[in-house]
Tab-separated table of C-alpha atoms in Angstrom:
chain	number	residue	atom	x	y	z
A	215	ALA	CA	74.316	164.948	75.901
A	216	GLN	CA	77.951	164.348	76.596
A	217	LYS	CA	80.335	163.011	74.012
A	218	VAL	CA	84.017	162.172	73.940
A	219	THR	CA	85.869	161.701	70.667
A	220	GLN	CA	89.209	159.995	70.301
A	221	ALA	CA	89.809	160.132	66.592
A	222	GLN	CA	92.995	158.050	66.686
A	223	THR	CA	92.027	154.397	66.875
A	224	GLU	CA	95.572	153.085	66.775
A	225	ILE	CA	99.019	154.620	66.961
A	226	SER	CA	102.323	152.825	66.501
A	227	VAL	CA	105.603	154.401	67.544
A	228	VAL	CA	109.134	153.303	68.080
A	229	GLU	CA	110.471	153.347	71.604
A	230	LYS	CA	111.750	156.734	72.800
A	231	GLU	CA	109.510	158.630	70.434
A	232	ASP	CA	107.070	161.153	71.859
A	233	VAL	CA	103.405	160.517	71.176
A	234	THR	CA	100.274	162.609	71.694
A	235	LEU	CA	96.832	161.118	72.127
A	236	ASP	CA	93.986	163.432	71.204
A	237	CYS	CA	90.715	163.878	73.043
A	238	VAL	CA	87.876	166.210	72.141
A	239	TYR	CA	84.760	166.457	74.252
A	240	GLU	CA	81.283	167.926	74.118
A	241	THR	CA	79.140	168.917	77.057
A	242	ARG	CA	76.588	171.536	77.941
A	243	ASP	CA	77.645	171.561	81.564
A	244	THR	CA	79.809	174.365	82.848
A	245	THR	CA	81.229	172.167	85.579
A	246	TYR	CA	82.637	168.815	84.588
A	247	TYR	CA	85.599	166.528	85.018
A	248	LEU	CA	87.926	165.036	82.456
A	249	PHE	CA	89.913	161.857	82.929
A	250	TRP	CA	92.470	159.675	81.245
A	251	TYR	CA	92.657	155.955	81.923
A	252	LYS	CA	95.073	153.305	80.737
A	253	GLN	CA	93.848	149.790	79.992
A	254	PRO	CA	96.665	147.263	79.572
A	255	PRO	CA	95.987	143.829	78.055
A	256	SER	CA	94.966	142.515	81.474
A	257	GLY	CA	91.850	144.682	81.190
A	258	GLU	CA	92.021	146.539	84.476
A	259	LEU	CA	91.583	150.284	84.144
A	260	VAL	CA	94.387	152.381	85.546
A	261	PHE	CA	93.532	155.946	86.528
A	262	LEU	CA	96.028	158.488	85.167
A	263	ILE	CA	94.631	161.947	85.733
A	264	ARG	CA	91.572	164.013	86.531
A	265	ARG	CA	90.967	167.625	85.622
A	266	ASN	CA	88.015	169.790	86.544
A	267	SER	CA	86.625	172.333	84.137
A	268	PHE	CA	87.902	175.294	86.127
A	269	ASP	CA	91.500	174.161	86.150
A	270	GLU	CA	93.142	174.694	82.789
A	271	GLN	CA	96.668	174.364	84.036
A	272	ASN	CA	98.693	171.845	82.140
A	273	GLU	CA	100.121	169.043	84.196
A	274	ILE	CA	103.259	166.993	83.980
A	275	SER	CA	103.860	163.754	85.802
A	276	GLY	CA	107.115	162.118	84.879
A	277	ARG	CA	106.944	161.218	81.197
A	278	TYR	CA	103.256	162.065	81.036
A	279	SER	CA	101.790	165.477	80.358
A	280	TRP	CA	98.311	166.768	79.695
A	281	ASN	CA	97.140	169.821	77.785
A	282	PHE	CA	93.640	171.029	78.641
A	283	GLN	CA	92.232	173.712	76.365
A	284	LYS	CA	88.691	174.739	77.073
A	285	SER	CA	88.577	176.982	74.011
A	286	THR	CA	88.903	173.964	71.740
A	287	SER	CA	87.264	171.448	74.120
A	288	SER	CA	90.358	169.302	74.042
A	289	PHE	CA	92.271	167.375	76.660
A	290	ASN	CA	95.307	165.862	74.977
A	291	PHE	CA	97.772	163.460	76.526
A	292	THR	CA	101.449	163.279	75.630
A	293	ILE	CA	103.881	160.536	76.510
A	294	THR	CA	107.492	161.606	76.233
A	295	ALA	CA	110.179	159.057	75.399
A	296	SER	CA	107.678	156.241	75.048
A	297	GLN	CA	108.484	152.770	76.326
A	298	VAL	CA	107.207	149.330	75.428
A	299	VAL	CA	105.383	149.201	78.767
A	300	ASP	CA	103.273	152.127	77.611
A	301	SER	CA	101.579	149.860	75.090
A	302	ALA	CA	97.907	149.795	76.049
A	303	VAL	CA	94.540	151.257	75.186
A	304	TYR	CA	94.081	154.752	76.519
A	305	PHE	CA	90.639	156.150	77.235
A	306	CYS	CA	89.613	159.725	77.712
A	307	ALA	CA	86.442	160.190	79.762
A	308	LEU	CA	84.081	162.949	80.823
A	309	SER	CA	81.938	163.220	83.913
A	310	GLU	CA	79.311	165.804	84.657
A	311	ALA	CA	79.451	167.254	88.135
A	312	SER	CA	76.725	166.344	90.559
A	313	ILE	CA	74.757	168.896	92.509
A	314	THR	CA	77.050	168.370	95.489
A	315	GLY	CA	80.135	168.934	93.378
A	316	GLY	CA	81.248	165.361	93.081
A	317	GLY	CA	81.259	163.323	89.917
A	318	ASN	CA	78.570	161.442	88.142
A	319	LYS	CA	78.563	158.769	85.488
A	320	LEU	CA	81.485	158.610	83.106
A	321	THR	CA	81.236	158.890	79.352
A	322	PHE	CA	84.189	157.216	77.695
A	323	GLY	CA	85.760	157.859	74.347
A	324	THR	CA	86.360	154.954	71.997
A	325	GLY	CA	89.958	154.617	73.080
A	326	THR	CA	93.313	154.792	71.337
A	327	GLN	CA	95.413	151.660	71.035
A	328	LEU	CA	99.043	152.635	71.512
A	329	LYS	CA	101.725	150.219	70.362
A	330	VAL	CA	105.286	150.992	71.272
A	331	GLU	CA	107.830	148.869	69.470
A	332	LEU	CA	111.526	148.360	69.970
B	114	GLY	CA	93.982	153.184	98.544
B	115	ALA	CA	90.432	152.271	97.652
B	116	VAL	CA	90.205	148.753	96.289
B	117	VAL	CA	87.370	147.190	94.349
B	118	SER	CA	87.232	143.494	93.634
B	119	GLN	CA	85.131	141.488	91.229
B	120	HIS	CA	84.280	137.843	91.321
B	121	PRO	CA	84.632	135.789	89.290
B	122	SER	CA	87.391	137.189	87.083
B	123	TRP	CA	86.192	135.031	84.244
B	124	VAL	CA	83.284	132.691	83.692
B	125	ILE	CA	82.059	130.411	80.937
B	126	CYS	CA	78.427	129.418	80.951
B	127	LYS	CA	75.979	127.694	78.673
B	128	SER	CA	73.328	129.548	76.759
B	129	GLY	CA	70.126	129.876	78.771
B	130	THR	CA	71.726	129.824	82.190
B	131	SER	CA	72.119	132.762	84.573
B	132	VAL	CA	75.379	134.166	85.847
B	133	LYS	CA	75.991	136.369	88.867
B	134	ILE	CA	78.940	138.757	89.075
B	135	GLU	CA	79.914	140.338	92.378
B	136	CYS	CA	81.511	143.726	92.881
B	137	ARG	CA	82.905	144.554	96.316
B	138	SER	CA	84.491	147.643	97.765
B	139	LEU	CA	87.088	146.209	100.136
B	140	ASP	CA	88.159	149.172	102.230
B	141	PHE	CA	85.489	151.800	101.831
B	142	GLN	CA	81.739	152.187	101.753
B	143	ALA	CA	80.412	152.590	98.245
B	144	THR	CA	77.218	154.589	98.162
B	145	THR	CA	77.124	154.322	94.389
B	146	MET	CA	78.266	151.571	92.077
B	147	PHE	CA	78.370	151.593	88.310
B	148	TRP	CA	78.294	148.677	85.890
B	149	TYR	CA	79.957	148.916	82.484
B	150	ARG	CA	80.156	146.539	79.555
B	151	GLN	CA	83.016	146.434	77.108
B	152	PHE	CA	82.961	144.469	73.872
B	153	PRO	CA	86.310	143.484	72.299
B	154	LYS	CA	88.240	146.477	71.014
B	155	GLN	CA	85.435	148.816	71.976
B	156	SER	CA	84.791	151.407	74.618
B	157	LEU	CA	83.200	151.018	78.011
B	158	MET	CA	79.476	151.560	77.935
B	159	LEU	CA	77.629	152.353	81.129
B	160	MET	CA	74.849	149.864	81.759
B	161	ALA	CA	73.422	151.080	85.042
B	162	THR	CA	73.998	153.074	88.183
B	163	SER	CA	73.035	151.663	91.546
B	164	ASN	CA	72.741	153.378	94.882
B	165	GLU	CA	72.743	151.340	98.052
B	166	GLY	CA	69.274	150.342	99.109
B	167	SER	CA	67.460	151.584	96.031
B	168	LYS	CA	66.662	150.338	92.557
B	169	ALA	CA	69.269	150.665	89.874
B	170	THR	CA	68.950	153.258	87.140
B	171	TYR	CA	69.491	151.662	83.743
B	172	GLU	CA	70.839	153.383	80.676
B	173	GLN	CA	68.702	153.546	77.596
B	174	GLY	CA	68.709	150.303	75.679
B	175	VAL	CA	69.772	148.114	78.603
B	176	GLU	CA	67.194	145.478	79.507
B	177	LYS	CA	66.584	145.665	83.229
B	178	ASP	CA	64.919	142.247	83.320
B	179	LYS	CA	67.925	140.672	81.702
B	180	PHE	CA	70.616	142.440	83.691
B	181	LEU	CA	69.495	142.362	87.304
B	182	ILE	CA	71.435	144.644	89.606
B	183	ASN	CA	71.278	144.494	93.360
B	184	HIS	CA	73.106	146.871	95.687
B	185	ALA	CA	72.050	145.485	99.027
B	186	SER	CA	74.911	146.793	101.134
B	187	LEU	CA	77.481	149.558	101.096
B	188	THR	CA	80.191	147.138	100.032
B	189	LEU	CA	78.494	144.797	97.597
B	190	SER	CA	76.681	145.081	94.304
B	191	THR	CA	75.756	142.158	92.091
B	192	LEU	CA	74.968	141.913	88.410
B	193	THR	CA	73.014	138.865	87.290
B	194	VAL	CA	72.854	138.111	83.602
B	195	THR	CA	69.664	136.084	83.235
B	196	SER	CA	69.119	133.564	80.443
B	197	ALA	CA	72.485	134.410	78.972
B	198	HIS	CA	73.054	134.189	75.232
B	199	PRO	CA	76.275	134.272	73.203
B	200	GLU	CA	75.716	137.952	72.409
B	201	ASP	CA	75.995	138.691	76.138
B	202	SER	CA	79.615	137.566	76.039
B	203	SER	CA	81.597	140.600	77.070
B	204	PHE	CA	83.902	142.136	79.646
B	205	TYR	CA	81.901	143.504	82.559
B	206	ILE	CA	83.515	146.133	84.763
B	207	CYS	CA	82.162	147.671	87.924
B	208	SER	CA	83.219	150.833	89.668
B	209	ALA	CA	82.417	152.238	93.072
B	210	ARG	CA	82.191	155.712	94.464
B	211	MET	CA	82.015	156.870	98.054
B	212	GLY	CA	79.632	159.645	98.911
B	213	ALA	CA	79.618	162.511	96.452
B	214	SER	CA	83.245	162.028	95.492
B	215	TRP	CA	84.248	162.645	91.891
B	216	GLU	CA	86.387	159.538	91.808
B	217	GLN	CA	85.269	156.098	90.716
B	218	TYR	CA	87.386	153.116	91.684
B	219	PHE	CA	87.302	150.379	89.109
B	220	GLY	CA	87.251	146.652	89.625
B	221	PRO	CA	89.477	144.370	87.555
B	222	GLY	CA	86.602	143.211	85.371
B	223	THR	CA	84.852	139.922	84.679
B	224	ARG	CA	85.111	138.221	81.324
B	225	LEU	CA	81.901	136.387	80.486
B	226	THR	CA	81.765	133.839	77.685
B	227	VAL	CA	78.431	132.278	76.819
B	228	THR	CA	78.627	129.130	74.714
């Protein structure tokens, strides 16, 4: 069975601080996908990134960066120079790969509420 | 980009009545749609997976007779909460996938309140 653990339920930072959101996953599959989503107060999920299990390269997109380490089954997300608009719930998710190589159902972590204050 | 809509965005209904929520893929054909439920300050839990033209596959613990899912076309799936009770109050989110793609496109969600 798949499992995603986000141990940090809530994090509060002051604007311009860097913050890292942790994600640890469990799966018996050798091929899988990892995701991060942002859920602002409006409720709509915003896709941030996808990684497949064969691509351990770290990625940077503006103020966002992701560190994927298969050895520790972690996929951590760092926001550099946080802003008030970053305040939201962030979910890490895991998807097994289907036979055809695409994705299957998503297993979500419990989410981390990030509050960025002035 | 791929857009998924949900209707209604919020609904209030009385206990014992049924409520239908629609999920539409607006600019692509969704061979698979997923329905999630999210209680306040909790994670998204998958309720069921539906493939166009076939019966939905429900996750363990989800009552299929209570949460009726129909995926009659490649652009529309519906979730009907039958005989709703206050404990069914939740945020329901659908997602859609085209073909065997890895990506799911999420709808904006429907907030259901049962009084």
